[in-house]
Amino acid sequence: GLRFNEGDYSPLQTEATDGTSIRFGLRQEFGPSLTLLASYMHADKEIDFALPEPELLQSFGLGREEKADSFEGQLLFRSPKVRVMAGAGYFDIDSDETTSFEIDDPDFGLTDITTGVSKIQHTNLYAYVYVTPAKNLTLTLGAFGPLQEPPMVGDGDNGWRNTIPSRTSRGLSEHRGEL
């Protein structure tokens, strides 16, 4: 049966996830051996998570917003001895994240907030050829790759962006100053 560990459960923990995703597709037959496929997908999601621990005078929170779009097109060719699949794809994913940790102490309080922004864009091409020279034998030749090479960490000038974190910490006491 299922086992429940009460130590892993907090009645104060809250988590809310709200998201939407849509997908559109197209299939066009240009004849018995040639097909075009195309698709578009969009998704967005918001996540809010909180875990207060009043007995320990602390709390943890996480908020995240994500948005993603992708496109793909594919051309399929079929004949008795040769099949070809060629296509291109593109995706763009953006996210914003905020993490907070707080200590609520009358003598020394602390709030630590970390934010991060992530943007990823990628375009790739691919092609595969399947040749059947004899019954029960199929040879495959393929190539794929990005349209541009991924940059080094921190290089956001050619379409890729890595997570850029920032942090704010505040100490709350009689002095109320930045740490």
mmCIF file of C-alpha atoms in Angstrom:
data_model
loop_
_atom_site.group_PDB
_atom_site.id
_atom_site.type_symbol
_atom_site.label_atom_id
_atom_site.label_comp_id
_atom_site.label_asym_id
_atom_site.label_seq_id
_atom_site.Cartn_x
_atom_site.Cartn_y
_atom_site.Cartn_z
ATOM 1 C CA GLY A 1 0.000 0.000 0.000
ATOM 2 C CA LEU A 2 0.881 3.655 -0.010
ATOM 3 C CA ARG A 3 2.938 5.034 2.841
ATOM 4 C CA PHE A 4 2.503 8.591 4.041
ATOM 5 C CA ASN A 5 5.339 10.330 5.846
ATOM 6 C CA GLU A 6 3.794 13.076 7.997
ATOM 7 C CA GLY A 7 7.215 14.773 8.251
ATOM 8 C CA ASP A 8 7.082 15.525 4.508
ATOM 9 C CA TYR A 9 3.744 17.327 4.794
ATOM 10 C CA SER A 10 3.101 20.921 5.827
ATOM 11 C CA PRO A 11 -0.495 22.139 6.089
ATOM 12 C CA LEU A 12 0.806 25.691 5.568
ATOM 13 C CA GLN A 13 2.429 24.963 2.195
ATOM 14 C CA THR A 14 0.594 26.433 -0.779
ATOM 15 C CA GLU A 15 1.200 25.963 -4.453
ATOM 16 C CA ALA A 16 -0.799 27.379 -7.329
ATOM 17 C CA THR A 17 -0.099 26.649 -10.966
ATOM 18 C CA ASP A 18 -2.010 28.332 -13.747
ATOM 19 C CA GLY A 19 -1.181 27.596 -17.351
ATOM 20 C CA THR A 20 -2.449 27.596 -20.878
ATOM 21 C CA SER A 21 -1.191 25.741 -23.894
ATOM 22 C CA ILE A 22 -2.414 25.733 -27.474
ATOM 23 C CA ARG A 23 -1.304 23.926 -30.590
ATOM 24 C CA PHE A 24 -2.206 24.412 -34.234
ATOM 25 C CA GLY A 25 -1.207 22.044 -36.981
ATOM 26 C CA LEU A 26 -1.442 21.842 -40.736
ATOM 27 C CA ARG A 27 -1.108 18.876 -43.048
ATOM 28 C CA GLN A 28 -1.066 19.445 -46.799
ATOM 29 C CA GLU A 29 -0.838 16.568 -49.278
ATOM 30 C CA PHE A 30 0.707 17.658 -52.597
ATOM 31 C CA GLY A 31 0.257 14.200 -54.079
ATOM 32 C CA PRO A 32 0.577 10.566 -53.043
ATOM 33 C CA SER A 33 4.275 10.950 -52.230
ATOM 34 C CA LEU A 34 4.713 14.518 -50.907
ATOM 35 C CA THR A 35 3.369 15.907 -47.609
ATOM 36 C CA LEU A 36 3.934 19.194 -45.798
ATOM 37 C CA LEU A 37 3.459 19.338 -42.011
ATOM 38 C CA ALA A 38 3.532 22.546 -39.980
ATOM 39 C CA SER A 39 2.802 23.269 -36.342
ATOM 40 C CA TYR A 40 2.755 26.140 -33.875
ATOM 41 C CA MET A 41 2.693 25.708 -30.104
ATOM 42 C CA HIS A 42 2.317 28.307 -27.362
ATOM 43 C CA ALA A 43 2.391 27.774 -23.608
ATOM 44 C CA ASP A 44 2.404 30.056 -20.625
ATOM 45 C CA LYS A 45 2.508 29.140 -16.975
ATOM 46 C CA GLU A 46 2.548 30.900 -13.619
ATOM 47 C CA ILE A 47 3.709 29.116 -10.487
ATOM 48 C CA ASP A 48 3.359 30.485 -6.961
ATOM 49 C CA PHE A 49 4.772 28.422 -4.106
ATOM 50 C CA ALA A 50 4.939 29.377 -0.430
ATOM 51 C CA LEU A 51 6.184 27.491 2.596
ATOM 52 C CA PRO A 52 5.842 29.472 5.820
ATOM 53 C CA GLU A 53 7.358 28.002 8.985
ATOM 54 C CA PRO A 54 5.932 30.153 11.818
ATOM 55 C CA GLU A 55 7.507 27.982 14.523
ATOM 56 C CA LEU A 56 10.949 28.673 13.032
ATOM 57 C CA LEU A 57 10.077 32.326 12.264
ATOM 58 C CA GLN A 58 10.946 31.834 8.601
ATOM 59 C CA SER A 59 9.294 31.468 5.219
ATOM 60 C CA PHE A 60 10.259 30.510 1.686
ATOM 61 C CA GLY A 61 8.544 31.579 -1.526
ATOM 62 C CA LEU A 62 8.964 30.953 -5.237
ATOM 63 C CA GLY A 63 7.234 32.691 -8.124
ATOM 64 C CA ARG A 64 7.847 31.797 -11.753
ATOM 65 C CA GLU A 65 6.341 33.012 -15.013
ATOM 66 C CA GLU A 66 7.095 31.141 -18.228
ATOM 67 C CA LYS A 67 6.159 31.805 -21.847
ATOM 68 C CA ALA A 68 7.134 29.584 -24.777
ATOM 69 C CA ASP A 69 6.492 29.594 -28.512
ATOM 70 C CA SER A 70 7.653 27.085 -31.089
ATOM 71 C CA PHE A 71 7.240 26.562 -34.815
ATOM 72 C CA GLU A 72 8.142 23.528 -36.897
ATOM 73 C CA GLY A 73 7.810 22.702 -40.577
ATOM 74 C CA GLN A 74 8.516 19.350 -42.150
ATOM 75 C CA LEU A 75 8.476 18.050 -45.719
ATOM 76 C CA LEU A 76 7.995 14.301 -46.272
ATOM 77 C CA PHE A 77 8.725 12.477 -49.520
ATOM 78 C CA ARG A 78 7.847 8.782 -49.947
ATOM 79 C CA SER A 79 8.619 6.336 -52.739
ATOM 80 C CA PRO A 80 9.038 2.545 -52.720
ATOM 81 C CA LYS A 81 12.840 2.697 -52.336
ATOM 82 C CA VAL A 82 13.499 6.170 -50.840
ATOM 83 C CA ARG A 83 11.921 8.245 -48.074
ATOM 84 C CA VAL A 84 13.073 11.777 -47.211
ATOM 85 C CA MET A 85 12.205 13.843 -44.152
ATOM 86 C CA ALA A 86 13.466 17.437 -43.998
ATOM 87 C CA GLY A 87 12.477 20.255 -41.721
ATOM 88 C CA ALA A 88 13.219 23.242 -39.570
ATOM 89 C CA GLY A 89 12.246 24.195 -36.051
ATOM 90 C CA TYR A 90 12.377 27.283 -33.862
ATOM 91 C CA PHE A 91 11.611 27.826 -30.190
ATOM 92 C CA ASP A 92 11.649 30.830 -27.896
ATOM 93 C CA ILE A 93 11.328 30.366 -24.116
ATOM 94 C CA ASP A 94 11.217 33.255 -21.640
ATOM 95 C CA SER A 95 10.985 32.935 -17.860
ATOM 96 C CA ASP A 96 11.136 35.214 -14.846
ATOM 97 C CA GLU A 97 11.715 33.735 -11.407
ATOM 98 C CA THR A 98 11.726 35.247 -7.929
ATOM 99 C CA THR A 99 12.800 33.330 -4.844
ATOM 100 C CA SER A 100 12.410 34.772 -1.365
ATOM 101 C CA PHE A 101 13.598 33.671 2.053
ATOM 102 C CA GLU A 102 12.572 35.567 5.160
ATOM 103 C CA ILE A 103 13.436 35.345 8.829
ATOM 104 C CA ASP A 104 10.873 37.144 10.955
ATOM 105 C CA ASP A 105 12.697 37.791 14.198
ATOM 106 C CA PRO A 106 12.009 40.863 16.385
ATOM 107 C CA ASP A 107 15.732 41.439 17.013
ATOM 108 C CA PHE A 108 17.139 40.471 13.646
ATOM 109 C CA GLY A 109 14.970 39.993 10.571
ATOM 110 C CA LEU A 110 16.286 39.075 7.166
ATOM 111 C CA THR A 111 14.764 39.121 3.715
ATOM 112 C CA ASP A 112 16.698 37.593 0.834
ATOM 113 C CA ILE A 113 15.194 37.967 -2.656
ATOM 114 C CA THR A 114 16.788 36.432 -5.737
ATOM 115 C CA THR A 115 15.451 37.135 -9.208
ATOM 116 C CA GLY A 116 16.427 35.499 -12.467
ATOM 117 C CA VAL A 117 15.525 36.066 -16.082
ATOM 118 C CA SER A 118 16.061 33.399 -18.709
ATOM 119 C CA LYS A 119 15.597 33.727 -22.469
ATOM 120 C CA ILE A 120 16.407 30.880 -24.810
ATOM 121 C CA GLN A 121 15.988 31.006 -28.579
ATOM 122 C CA HIS A 122 17.016 28.176 -30.870
ATOM 123 C CA THR A 123 16.626 27.400 -34.577
ATOM 124 C CA ASN A 124 17.616 24.095 -36.138
ATOM 125 C CA LEU A 125 17.508 22.296 -39.480
ATOM 126 C CA TYR A 126 17.416 18.570 -40.143
ATOM 127 C CA ALA A 127 17.201 16.089 -43.010
ATOM 128 C CA TYR A 128 17.063 12.303 -43.082
ATOM 129 C CA VAL A 129 17.107 9.982 -46.072
ATOM 130 C CA TYR A 130 16.016 6.339 -45.789
ATOM 131 C CA VAL A 131 17.074 4.113 -48.703
ATOM 132 C CA THR A 132 15.780 0.543 -49.028
ATOM 133 C CA PRO A 133 18.037 -1.215 -51.573
ATOM 134 C CA ALA A 134 16.771 -4.700 -50.665
ATOM 135 C CA LYS A 135 13.914 -6.247 -48.705
ATOM 136 C CA ASN A 136 14.579 -6.081 -44.918
ATOM 137 C CA LEU A 137 17.477 -3.609 -45.398
ATOM 138 C CA THR A 138 17.150 0.152 -44.920
ATOM 139 C CA LEU A 139 20.096 2.534 -44.904
ATOM 140 C CA THR A 140 19.741 5.844 -43.071
ATOM 141 C CA LEU A 141 21.655 9.043 -43.742
ATOM 142 C CA GLY A 142 20.917 12.117 -41.693
ATOM 143 C CA ALA A 143 22.126 15.555 -40.788
ATOM 144 C CA PHE A 144 20.924 18.054 -38.232
ATOM 145 C CA GLY A 145 22.199 21.038 -36.370
ATOM 146 C CA PRO A 146 21.538 24.498 -35.059
ATOM 147 C CA LEU A 147 21.366 27.412 -37.460
ATOM 148 C CA GLN A 148 23.841 29.238 -35.201
ATOM 149 C CA GLU A 149 26.317 27.959 -32.655
ATOM 150 C CA PRO A 150 25.348 28.432 -28.995
ATOM 151 C CA PRO A 151 27.315 31.243 -27.342
ATOM 152 C CA MET A 152 29.598 31.100 -24.372
ATOM 153 C CA VAL A 153 27.991 31.715 -20.975
ATOM 154 C CA GLY A 154 26.911 35.328 -20.665
ATOM 155 C CA ASP A 155 26.920 36.033 -24.419
ATOM 156 C CA GLY A 156 23.431 37.133 -25.348
ATOM 157 C CA ASP A 157 24.136 38.890 -28.632
ATOM 158 C CA ASN A 158 23.310 36.091 -31.070
ATOM 159 C CA GLY A 159 19.888 35.050 -29.841
ATOM 160 C CA TRP A 160 20.722 32.933 -26.801
ATOM 161 C CA ARG A 161 20.450 34.341 -23.324
ATOM 162 C CA ASN A 162 21.467 32.527 -20.194
ATOM 163 C CA THR A 163 19.935 33.010 -16.785
ATOM 164 C CA ILE A 164 20.941 36.345 -15.278
ATOM 165 C CA PRO A 165 20.476 36.248 -11.499
ATOM 166 C CA SER A 166 20.360 39.194 -9.154
ATOM 167 C CA ARG A 167 20.136 39.184 -5.390
ATOM 168 C CA THR A 168 18.844 41.635 -2.815
ATOM 169 C CA SER A 169 19.355 41.036 0.895
ATOM 170 C CA ARG A 170 18.007 43.223 3.647
ATOM 171 C CA GLY A 171 18.574 42.990 7.371
ATOM 172 C CA LEU A 172 15.821 44.407 9.505
ATOM 173 C CA SER A 173 16.760 45.425 13.026
ATOM 174 C CA GLU A 174 17.046 48.641 14.940
ATOM 175 C CA HIS A 175 19.430 49.945 12.256
ATOM 176 C CA ARG A 176 17.412 48.969 9.128
ATOM 177 C CA GLY A 177 20.208 48.948 6.572
ATOM 178 C CA GLU A 178 21.446 47.036 3.584
ATOM 179 C CA LEU A 179 23.630 44.023 4.309
#
